Tab-separated table of C-alpha atoms in Angstrom:
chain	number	residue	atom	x	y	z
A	1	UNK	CA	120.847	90.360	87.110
A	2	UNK	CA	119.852	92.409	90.153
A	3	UNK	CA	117.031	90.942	92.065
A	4	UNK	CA	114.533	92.700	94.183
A	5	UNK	CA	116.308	95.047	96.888
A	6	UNK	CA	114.396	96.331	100.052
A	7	UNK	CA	115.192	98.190	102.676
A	8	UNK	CA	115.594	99.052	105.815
A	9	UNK	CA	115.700	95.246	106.819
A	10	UNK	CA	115.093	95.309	110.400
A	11	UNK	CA	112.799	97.907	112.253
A	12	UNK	CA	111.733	98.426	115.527
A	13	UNK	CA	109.159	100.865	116.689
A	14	UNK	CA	106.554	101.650	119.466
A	15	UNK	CA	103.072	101.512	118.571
A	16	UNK	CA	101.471	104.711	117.111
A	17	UNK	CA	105.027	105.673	115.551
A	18	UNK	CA	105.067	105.625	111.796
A	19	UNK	CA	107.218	103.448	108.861
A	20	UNK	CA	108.406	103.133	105.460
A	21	UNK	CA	109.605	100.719	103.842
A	22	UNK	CA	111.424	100.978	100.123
A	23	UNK	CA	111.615	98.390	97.597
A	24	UNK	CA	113.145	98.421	93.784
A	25	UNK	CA	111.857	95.229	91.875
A	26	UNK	CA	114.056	93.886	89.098
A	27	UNK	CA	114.580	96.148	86.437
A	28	UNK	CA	112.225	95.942	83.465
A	29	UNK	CA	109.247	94.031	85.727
A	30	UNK	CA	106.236	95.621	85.444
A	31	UNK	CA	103.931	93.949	88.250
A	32	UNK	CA	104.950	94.881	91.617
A	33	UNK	CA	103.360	93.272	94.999
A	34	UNK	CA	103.338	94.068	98.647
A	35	UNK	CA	102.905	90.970	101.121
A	36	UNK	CA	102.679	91.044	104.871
A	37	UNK	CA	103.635	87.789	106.302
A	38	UNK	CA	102.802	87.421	109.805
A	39	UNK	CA	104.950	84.205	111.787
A	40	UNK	CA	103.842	80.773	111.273
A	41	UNK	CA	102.057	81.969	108.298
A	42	UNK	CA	102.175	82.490	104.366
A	43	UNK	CA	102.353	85.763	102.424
A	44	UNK	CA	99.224	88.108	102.396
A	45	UNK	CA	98.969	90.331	99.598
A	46	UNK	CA	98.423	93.820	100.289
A	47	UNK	CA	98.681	95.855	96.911
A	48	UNK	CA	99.761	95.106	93.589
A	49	UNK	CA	100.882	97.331	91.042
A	50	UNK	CA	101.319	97.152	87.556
A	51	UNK	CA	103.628	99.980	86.207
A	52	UNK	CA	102.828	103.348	88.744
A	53	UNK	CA	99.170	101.635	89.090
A	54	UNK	CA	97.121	99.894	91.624
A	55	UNK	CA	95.378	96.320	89.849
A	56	UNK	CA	94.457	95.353	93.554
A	57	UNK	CA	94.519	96.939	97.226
A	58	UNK	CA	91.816	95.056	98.891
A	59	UNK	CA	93.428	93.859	101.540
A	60	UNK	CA	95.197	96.740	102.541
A	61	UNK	CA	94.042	98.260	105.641
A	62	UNK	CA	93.395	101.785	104.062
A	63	UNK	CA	92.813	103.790	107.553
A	64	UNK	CA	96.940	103.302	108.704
A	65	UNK	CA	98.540	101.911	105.084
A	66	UNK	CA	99.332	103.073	101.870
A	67	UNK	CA	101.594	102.347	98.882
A	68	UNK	CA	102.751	104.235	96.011
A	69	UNK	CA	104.843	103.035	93.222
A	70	UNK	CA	105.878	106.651	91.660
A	71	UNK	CA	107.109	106.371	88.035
A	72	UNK	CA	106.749	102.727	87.855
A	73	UNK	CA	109.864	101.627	89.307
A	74	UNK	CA	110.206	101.635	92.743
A	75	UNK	CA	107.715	101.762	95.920
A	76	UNK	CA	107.429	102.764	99.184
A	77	UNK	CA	104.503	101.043	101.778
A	78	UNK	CA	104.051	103.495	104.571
A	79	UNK	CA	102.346	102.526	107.765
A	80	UNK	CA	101.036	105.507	110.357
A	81	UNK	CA	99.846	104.767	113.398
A	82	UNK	CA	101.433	101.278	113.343
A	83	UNK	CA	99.702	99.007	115.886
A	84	UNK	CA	101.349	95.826	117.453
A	85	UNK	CA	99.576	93.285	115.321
A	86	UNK	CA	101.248	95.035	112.809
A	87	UNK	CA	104.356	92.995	113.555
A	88	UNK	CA	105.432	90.717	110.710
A	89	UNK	CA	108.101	90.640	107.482
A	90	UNK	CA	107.407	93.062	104.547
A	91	UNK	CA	107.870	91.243	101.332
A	92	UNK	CA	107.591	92.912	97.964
A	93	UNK	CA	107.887	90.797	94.740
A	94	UNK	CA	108.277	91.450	91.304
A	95	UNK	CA	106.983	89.863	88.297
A	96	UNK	CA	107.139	90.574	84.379
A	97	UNK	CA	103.506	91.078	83.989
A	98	UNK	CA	100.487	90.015	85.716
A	99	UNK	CA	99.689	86.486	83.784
A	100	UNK	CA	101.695	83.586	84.913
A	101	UNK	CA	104.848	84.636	85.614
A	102	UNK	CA	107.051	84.088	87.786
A	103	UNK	CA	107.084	86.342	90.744
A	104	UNK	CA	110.726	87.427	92.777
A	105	UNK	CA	110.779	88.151	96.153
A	106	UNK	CA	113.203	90.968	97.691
A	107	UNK	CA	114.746	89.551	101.275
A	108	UNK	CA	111.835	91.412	103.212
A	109	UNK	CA	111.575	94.036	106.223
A	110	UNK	CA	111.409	92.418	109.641
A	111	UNK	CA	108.865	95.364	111.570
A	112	UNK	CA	108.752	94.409	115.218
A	113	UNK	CA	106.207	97.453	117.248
A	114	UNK	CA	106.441	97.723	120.667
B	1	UNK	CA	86.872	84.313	100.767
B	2	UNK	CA	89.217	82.245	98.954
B	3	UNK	CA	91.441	79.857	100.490
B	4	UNK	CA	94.000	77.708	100.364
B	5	UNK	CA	94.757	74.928	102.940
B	6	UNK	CA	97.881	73.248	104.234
B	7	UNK	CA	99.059	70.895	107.382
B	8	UNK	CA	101.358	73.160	108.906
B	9	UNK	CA	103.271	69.994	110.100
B	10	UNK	CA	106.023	70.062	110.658
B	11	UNK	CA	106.296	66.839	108.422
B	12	UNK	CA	109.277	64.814	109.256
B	13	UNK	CA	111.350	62.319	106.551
B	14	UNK	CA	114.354	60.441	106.902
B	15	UNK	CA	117.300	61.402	104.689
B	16	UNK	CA	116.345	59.477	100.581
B	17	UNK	CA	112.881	59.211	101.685
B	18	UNK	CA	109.858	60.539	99.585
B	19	UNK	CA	108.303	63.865	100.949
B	20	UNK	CA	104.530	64.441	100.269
B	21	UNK	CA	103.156	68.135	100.972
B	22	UNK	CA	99.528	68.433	100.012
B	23	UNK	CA	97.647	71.387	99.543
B	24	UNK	CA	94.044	71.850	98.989
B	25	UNK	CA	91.636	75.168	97.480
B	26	UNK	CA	88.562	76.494	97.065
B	27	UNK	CA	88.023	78.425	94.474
B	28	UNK	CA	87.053	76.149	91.742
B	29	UNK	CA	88.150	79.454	89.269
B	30	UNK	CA	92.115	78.519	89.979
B	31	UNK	CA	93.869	78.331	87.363
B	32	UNK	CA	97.322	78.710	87.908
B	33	UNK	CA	99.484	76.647	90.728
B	34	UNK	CA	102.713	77.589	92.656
B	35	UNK	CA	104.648	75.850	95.447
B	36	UNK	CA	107.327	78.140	96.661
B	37	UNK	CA	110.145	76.875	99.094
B	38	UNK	CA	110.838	79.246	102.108
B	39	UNK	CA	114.119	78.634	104.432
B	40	UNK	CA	114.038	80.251	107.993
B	41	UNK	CA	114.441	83.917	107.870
B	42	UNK	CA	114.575	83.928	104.131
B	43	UNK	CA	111.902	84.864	101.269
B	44	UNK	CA	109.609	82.470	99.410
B	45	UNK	CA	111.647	81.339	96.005
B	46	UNK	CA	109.703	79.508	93.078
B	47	UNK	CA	110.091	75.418	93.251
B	48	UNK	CA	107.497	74.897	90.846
B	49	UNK	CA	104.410	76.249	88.506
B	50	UNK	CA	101.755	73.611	87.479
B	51	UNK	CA	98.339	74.648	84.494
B	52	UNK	CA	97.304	71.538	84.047
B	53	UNK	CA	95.730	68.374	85.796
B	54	UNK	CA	98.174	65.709	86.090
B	55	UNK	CA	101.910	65.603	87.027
B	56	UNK	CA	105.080	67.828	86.113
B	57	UNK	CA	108.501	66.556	87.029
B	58	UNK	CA	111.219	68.750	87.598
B	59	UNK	CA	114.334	66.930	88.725
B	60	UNK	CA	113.421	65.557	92.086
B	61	UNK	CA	110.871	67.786	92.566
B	62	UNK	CA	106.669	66.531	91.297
B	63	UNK	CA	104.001	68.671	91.521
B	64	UNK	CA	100.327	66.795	90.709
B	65	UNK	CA	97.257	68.754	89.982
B	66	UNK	CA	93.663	67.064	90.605
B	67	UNK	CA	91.402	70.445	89.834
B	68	UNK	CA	88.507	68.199	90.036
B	69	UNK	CA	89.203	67.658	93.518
B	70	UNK	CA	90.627	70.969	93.997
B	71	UNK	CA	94.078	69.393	95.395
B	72	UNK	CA	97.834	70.155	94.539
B	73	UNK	CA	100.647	68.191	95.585
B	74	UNK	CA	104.666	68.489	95.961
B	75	UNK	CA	106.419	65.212	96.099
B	76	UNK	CA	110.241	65.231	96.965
B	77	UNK	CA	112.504	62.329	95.912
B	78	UNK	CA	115.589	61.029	97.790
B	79	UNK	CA	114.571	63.875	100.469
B	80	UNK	CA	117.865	65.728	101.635
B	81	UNK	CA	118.424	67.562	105.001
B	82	UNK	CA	118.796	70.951	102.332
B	83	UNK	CA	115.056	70.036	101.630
B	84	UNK	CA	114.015	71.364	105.425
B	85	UNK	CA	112.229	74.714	104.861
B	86	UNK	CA	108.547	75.155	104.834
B	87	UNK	CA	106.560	74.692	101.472
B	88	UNK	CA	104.184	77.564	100.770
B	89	UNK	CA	101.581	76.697	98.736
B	90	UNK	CA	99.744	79.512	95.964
B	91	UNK	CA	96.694	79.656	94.065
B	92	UNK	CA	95.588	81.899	91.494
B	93	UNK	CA	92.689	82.590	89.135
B	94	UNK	CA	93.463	82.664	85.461
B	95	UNK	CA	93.721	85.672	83.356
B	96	UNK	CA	93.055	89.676	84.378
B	97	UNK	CA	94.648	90.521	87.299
B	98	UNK	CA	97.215	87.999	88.885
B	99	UNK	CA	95.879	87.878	92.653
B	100	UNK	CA	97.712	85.052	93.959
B	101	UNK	CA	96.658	83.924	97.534
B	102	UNK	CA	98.855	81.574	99.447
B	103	UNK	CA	98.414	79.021	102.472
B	104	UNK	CA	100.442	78.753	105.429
B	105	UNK	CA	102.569	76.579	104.602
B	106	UNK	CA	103.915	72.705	105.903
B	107	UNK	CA	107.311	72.785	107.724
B	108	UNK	CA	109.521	69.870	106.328
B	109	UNK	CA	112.118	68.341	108.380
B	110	UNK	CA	114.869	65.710	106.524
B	111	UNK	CA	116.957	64.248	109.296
B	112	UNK	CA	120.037	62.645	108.358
């Protein structure tokens, strides 16, 4: 079985320049999650999805971010203007449903701004 | 704010020693308990899943729940250099929406 891919999984940019970053979860997982993890620290959840729709986004910095998961399958997390402190790894994750289950995480997106 | 507290460490063993990685919460709503292993420059992967106060053994691997006390544990047996990583802990409430938050997790070191 396929696990979660992402991509690109480097990318460097200068501050104010926009990104995207693409994931595809394993296939038949309905629950879909966006972390930022920021060095020396653990995962923060920025959106979760379940099928093409948002359960939670309130921790995603709405003015510069925003996710959409179009036909329930894959996503794309856009930032515009990125800032500096936006520097971290992009994880998504992937999870049957949204009770216990396990979740997957793809290898993540290492976003350095300049 | 919820959240979920760990010694970032790092925590240092010898090589067949027991490893003890602690991990303490605040929302008394938690319901559902994850410690996730993470190697440098790799993603979180699933160690173990704990419900219910007490322990769960999983090969060399123990996780012990005290919701009373609002404290989850890891223990490692017969610690192996493999072991080093750092040991993310995650909390989540139970049912409705699955918003699991995570600490910062406790670097391990095994030295041979």
């Amino acid at each position: 079985e396929a696990g979660v891919a992402q991509s690109p999984r480097y990318k460097i940019i200068e501050k104010r320049q926009s990104v995207a970053f693409w994931c595809n979860p394993i296939s038949g997982h309905a629950t879909l999650y966006w972390y930022q993890q920021i060095l020396g620290q653990g995962p923060k959840l920025l959106i979760q999805f379940q099928n093409n729709g948002v359960v939670d986004d309130s921790q995603l910095p709405k003015d510069r971010f925003s996710a959409e998961r179009l036909k329930g399958v894959d996503s794309t997390l856009k930032i515009q203007p990125a800032k500096l402190e936006d520097s971290a790894v992009y994880l998504c994750a992937s999870s049957i449903g949204t009770g216990q289950e396990t979740q997957y995480f793809g290898p993540g997106t290492r976003l350095l701004v300049l | 704010q919820k959240e979920v507290e760990q010694n970032s460490g790092p925590l240092s063993v010898p090589e067949g020693a027991i490893a003890s990685l602690n991990c303490t919460y605040s929302d008394r709503g938690s319901q559902s308990f994850f410690w996730y292993r993470q190697y440098s420059g790799k993603s979180p992967e699933l160690i173990m899943s704990i419900y219910s106060n007490g322990d769960k053994e999983d090969g060399r691997f123990t996780a012990q729940l005290n919701k009373a006390s609002q404290y989850v544990s890891l223990l490692i047996r017969d610690s192996q250099p493999s072991d080093s990583a750092t040991y993310l802990c995650a909390v989540s409430p139970s049912g409705g929406s699955y918003i699991p938050t995570f600490g910062r997790g406790t670097s391990l070191i095994v030295h041979p």
